[in-house]
Tab-separated table of C-alpha atoms in Angstrom:
chain	number	residue	atom	x	y	z
A	1	MET	CA	-69.486	36.840	15.355
A	2	THR	CA	-71.051	40.248	14.883
A	3	GLU	CA	-72.912	41.090	11.744
A	4	ARG	CA	-70.835	42.650	9.009
A	5	LYS	CA	-71.468	44.017	5.566
A	6	ARG	CA	-70.054	42.720	2.306
A	7	GLY	CA	-71.326	45.181	-0.267
A	8	PRO	CA	-75.148	44.976	-0.250
A	9	TRP	CA	-75.006	41.636	1.599
A	10	THR	CA	-75.068	41.263	5.407
A	11	ILE	CA	-73.139	38.334	6.902
A	12	LEU	CA	-74.912	37.005	9.999
A	13	THR	CA	-72.775	33.929	10.735
A	14	GLU	CA	-69.822	32.211	9.097
A	15	ARG	CA	-68.462	28.666	9.456
A	16	LEU	CA	-65.847	26.453	7.851
A	17	GLY	CA	-67.747	23.687	6.089
A	18	TYR	CA	-64.853	21.694	4.650
A	19	GLU	CA	-61.091	21.859	4.256
A	20	ASN	CA	-58.394	19.783	2.541
A	21	PRO	CA	-54.789	20.578	1.483
A	22	TRP	CA	-56.024	22.381	-1.659
A	23	MET	CA	-59.120	24.339	-0.660
A	24	LYS	CA	-61.589	25.497	1.948
A	25	VAL	CA	-65.370	25.813	1.683
A	26	ARG	CA	-66.943	28.522	3.854
A	27	GLU	CA	-70.679	28.763	4.464
A	28	PHE	CA	-72.426	32.014	5.352
A	29	ASP	CA	-75.855	32.785	6.738
A	30	VAL	CA	-76.692	36.103	5.093
A	31	LEU	CA	-79.243	38.743	4.426
A	32	ARG	CA	-79.467	39.074	0.659
A	33	PRO	CA	-79.507	42.462	-1.121
A	34	ASP	CA	-83.328	42.302	-1.012
A	35	GLY	CA	-83.198	41.944	2.795
A	36	GLN	CA	-84.346	38.307	2.831
A	37	PRO	CA	-82.366	35.586	4.654
A	38	GLY	CA	-80.160	33.345	2.561
A	39	LEU	CA	-77.276	30.895	2.496
A	40	TYR	CA	-74.020	31.364	0.578
A	41	GLY	CA	-71.103	28.971	0.073
A	42	VAL	CA	-67.685	30.091	-1.152
A	43	VAL	CA	-64.883	27.813	-2.370
A	44	GLU	CA	-61.475	29.224	-1.410
A	45	PRO	CA	-58.572	27.513	-3.212
A	46	LYS	CA	-55.245	27.653	-1.392
A	47	ASN	CA	-53.371	28.313	-4.654
A	48	VAL	CA	-53.791	30.804	-7.451
A	49	ALA	CA	-54.509	29.484	-10.953
A	50	ILE	CA	-51.631	29.719	-13.413
A	51	GLY	CA	-51.821	29.369	-17.210
A	52	ILE	CA	-49.243	29.599	-19.981
A	53	LEU	CA	-49.545	30.085	-23.733
A	54	PRO	CA	-46.264	28.830	-25.244
A	55	VAL	CA	-45.595	30.263	-28.715
A	56	PHE	CA	-42.937	28.816	-31.002
A	57	GLU	CA	-41.271	31.077	-33.552
A	58	ASN	CA	-43.173	29.448	-36.439
A	59	GLY	CA	-46.542	30.106	-34.762
A	60	ASP	CA	-47.049	26.700	-33.172
A	61	THR	CA	-48.216	26.221	-29.610
A	62	MET	CA	-48.321	23.241	-27.258
A	63	LEU	CA	-51.493	21.732	-25.842
A	64	VAL	CA	-51.578	19.201	-23.048
A	65	GLY	CA	-54.341	16.651	-22.694
A	66	GLN	CA	-55.441	14.925	-19.536
A	67	TYR	CA	-58.448	13.265	-17.953
A	68	ARG	CA	-60.212	15.725	-15.664
A	69	PHE	CA	-61.668	13.918	-12.651
A	70	ALA	CA	-64.258	16.586	-11.821
A	71	LEU	CA	-65.695	16.467	-15.340
A	72	ASP	CA	-65.225	12.721	-15.910
A	73	ALA	CA	-63.914	13.670	-19.348
A	74	TRP	CA	-60.727	14.123	-21.378
A	75	SER	CA	-59.648	17.727	-21.903
A	76	TRP	CA	-57.181	19.439	-24.263
A	77	GLU	CA	-55.771	22.591	-22.665
A	78	LEU	CA	-52.863	24.959	-22.613
A	79	PRO	CA	-50.412	24.234	-19.765
A	80	GLU	CA	-51.922	25.323	-16.466
A	81	GLY	CA	-51.862	24.532	-12.784
A	82	GLY	CA	-51.633	26.069	-9.343
A	83	GLY	CA	-49.145	28.386	-7.701
A	84	ALA	CA	-48.662	29.082	-4.010
A	85	GLU	CA	-49.980	32.490	-2.978
A	86	ASP	CA	-46.606	33.467	-1.496
A	87	VAL	CA	-44.738	32.705	-4.758
A	88	PRO	CA	-44.684	35.259	-7.604
A	89	PRO	CA	-47.098	34.020	-10.299
A	90	LEU	CA	-44.435	34.256	-13.008
A	91	ASP	CA	-42.149	31.926	-11.042
A	92	ALA	CA	-45.018	29.455	-10.724
A	93	ALA	CA	-45.697	29.742	-14.467
A	94	LYS	CA	-42.079	28.926	-15.344
A	95	ARG	CA	-42.178	25.873	-13.086
A	96	GLU	CA	-45.536	24.700	-14.419
A	97	LEU	CA	-44.523	25.006	-18.076
A	98	GLU	CA	-41.338	23.005	-17.569
A	99	GLU	CA	-43.033	20.354	-15.407
A	100	GLU	CA	-45.875	19.689	-17.851
A	101	THR	CA	-44.094	20.088	-21.204
A	102	GLY	CA	-40.340	20.223	-20.638
A	103	LEU	CA	-40.303	23.640	-22.312
A	104	LYS	CA	-38.215	26.552	-21.071
A	105	ALA	CA	-38.698	30.096	-22.343
A	106	SER	CA	-36.228	32.955	-22.597
A	107	ASP	CA	-39.047	35.534	-22.873
A	108	TRP	CA	-42.236	36.020	-20.899
A	109	CYS	CA	-45.010	38.590	-20.770
A	110	GLU	CA	-48.230	38.952	-18.814
A	111	LEU	CA	-51.320	38.031	-20.796
A	112	SER	CA	-54.359	38.351	-18.525
A	113	GLU	CA	-55.518	38.250	-14.930
A	114	PHE	CA	-59.089	37.292	-14.122
A	115	ASP	CA	-61.525	35.806	-11.603
A	116	VAL	CA	-62.235	32.180	-12.403
A	117	SER	CA	-65.858	31.651	-11.339
A	118	ASN	CA	-66.867	34.624	-9.247
A	119	SER	CA	-70.285	33.408	-8.100
A	120	ILE	CA	-68.899	30.492	-6.074
A	121	THR	CA	-65.144	30.981	-5.642
A	122	ASN	CA	-62.598	33.710	-4.936
A	123	GLU	CA	-59.984	31.999	-7.126
A	124	ARG	CA	-57.727	34.391	-9.060
A	125	ALA	CA	-56.016	33.395	-12.307
A	126	TYR	CA	-52.794	34.698	-13.868
A	127	SER	CA	-51.682	33.877	-17.390
A	128	TYR	CA	-48.549	34.483	-19.420
A	129	ILE	CA	-47.193	34.099	-22.930
A	130	ALA	CA	-43.877	32.252	-23.137
A	131	TRP	CA	-41.639	32.414	-26.216
A	132	GLY	CA	-38.014	31.880	-27.135
A	133	LEU	CA	-38.697	28.218	-26.363
A	134	SER	CA	-36.241	25.363	-25.885
A	135	GLU	CA	-37.369	21.767	-25.462
A	136	GLY	CA	-36.602	19.303	-22.678
A	137	ASP	CA	-38.231	16.477	-20.765
A	138	PRO	CA	-41.364	16.965	-18.638
A	139	ASP	CA	-41.246	16.240	-14.900
A	140	ARG	CA	-44.897	15.616	-14.099
A	141	GLU	CA	-46.713	14.864	-10.880
A	142	GLY	CA	-48.365	11.493	-10.330
A	143	THR	CA	-51.790	13.003	-11.039
A	144	GLU	CA	-50.511	13.893	-14.536
A	145	ALA	CA	-49.240	10.419	-15.469
A	146	ASP	CA	-51.801	10.170	-18.290
A	147	MET	CA	-50.929	13.594	-19.724
A	148	GLN	CA	-50.226	13.867	-23.455
A	149	MET	CA	-48.687	16.725	-25.452
A	150	ARG	CA	-49.735	17.996	-28.852
A	151	ARG	CA	-47.752	20.609	-30.783
A	152	LEU	CA	-49.880	22.294	-33.438
A	153	PRO	CA	-50.279	25.634	-35.210
A	154	LEU	CA	-51.850	28.210	-32.936
A	155	ARG	CA	-54.435	28.698	-35.682
A	156	GLU	CA	-55.592	25.095	-35.188
A	157	ALA	CA	-55.795	25.536	-31.427
A	158	LEU	CA	-57.924	28.630	-31.978
A	159	GLU	CA	-60.196	26.682	-34.327
A	160	MET	CA	-60.555	23.967	-31.675
A	161	ALA	CA	-61.594	26.650	-29.194
A	162	ILE	CA	-64.134	28.202	-31.555
A	163	SER	CA	-65.610	24.828	-32.545
A	164	GLY	CA	-65.982	23.659	-28.941
A	165	SER	CA	-63.331	20.923	-29.145
A	166	ILE	CA	-61.514	22.851	-26.438
A	167	ARG	CA	-63.888	23.622	-23.557
A	168	ASP	CA	-61.440	24.664	-20.839
A	169	GLY	CA	-62.265	28.259	-19.936
A	170	PHE	CA	-58.704	29.234	-19.016
A	171	THR	CA	-57.460	28.052	-22.415
A	172	LEU	CA	-60.233	29.896	-24.264
A	173	ILE	CA	-59.378	33.154	-22.486
A	174	MET	CA	-55.653	32.822	-23.164
A	175	LEU	CA	-56.067	32.057	-26.860
A	176	MET	CA	-58.561	34.848	-27.513
A	177	ALA	CA	-56.656	37.413	-25.447
A	178	ALA	CA	-53.340	36.648	-27.159
A	179	VAL	CA	-54.758	36.930	-30.664
A	180	GLU	CA	-56.560	40.172	-29.896
A	181	LYS	CA	-53.521	41.730	-28.209
A	182	ALA	CA	-51.360	40.717	-31.162
A	183	ARG	CA	-53.826	42.308	-33.586
A	184	ARG	CA	-53.875	45.514	-31.540
A	185	GLY	CA	-50.081	45.749	-31.411
A	186	ALA	CA	-50.041	45.307	-27.638
A	187	LEU	CA	-47.320	42.629	-27.682
A	188	ASP	CA	-43.695	42.366	-28.719
A	189	PRO	CA	-43.638	42.771	-32.547
A	190	GLY	CA	-41.828	39.482	-33.158
A	191	LEU	CA	-44.187	37.637	-30.843
A	192	SER	CA	-47.186	39.212	-32.571
A	193	ARG	CA	-45.909	38.008	-35.953
A	194	SER	CA	-45.575	34.472	-34.617
A	195	ILE	CA	-49.087	34.527	-33.111
A	196	LEU	CA	-50.733	35.982	-36.205
A	197	SER	CA	-48.825	33.914	-38.765
A	198	GLY	CA	-51.237	31.635	-40.586
A	199	LEU	CA	-54.387	32.838	-38.787
A	200	ASP	CA	-55.973	33.938	-42.032
A	201	GLU	CA	-55.086	30.753	-43.908
A	202	ALA	CA	-57.937	28.612	-45.121
């Protein structure tokens, strides 16, 4: 391949290092911004990341817990998963919420869009708030057979995030973004009242 620029970087060669049904890893021989030779690897997931903050009318939310293989640790999180790039992210969010928790929502709004770990991956994340909730039965994948659900006040979930009991970055972003948007009046008024209810309780 011919050399090409990517911002202040120069790509000399590119090769596919690894591929499976969920991701690719590309390796690049480069000239760094300082002009010196270097090596760069980029993880390219084949799905976008999807996250959902469900909010019940009384201010509760729903966490899901599962054992994360990559971390070798249990993790409490908001519902999240992957969505095909050719499927609208909101459609993927509706499917993911129902699969993991059995919940359906009559109302949805965009919460945040962000880059997951931009030094090593090009993964993009989309998150939504779901409210007007009705309960049903989950329909989980085999990899989620150990998953547990925990309904709790959103205030308690936020405290878990602040204390470090919740370490999942996607969940931290969703919780903080929702509370701040509610405080700024950037959400539906009824939804904001549900999110903010009880936050200032001892």
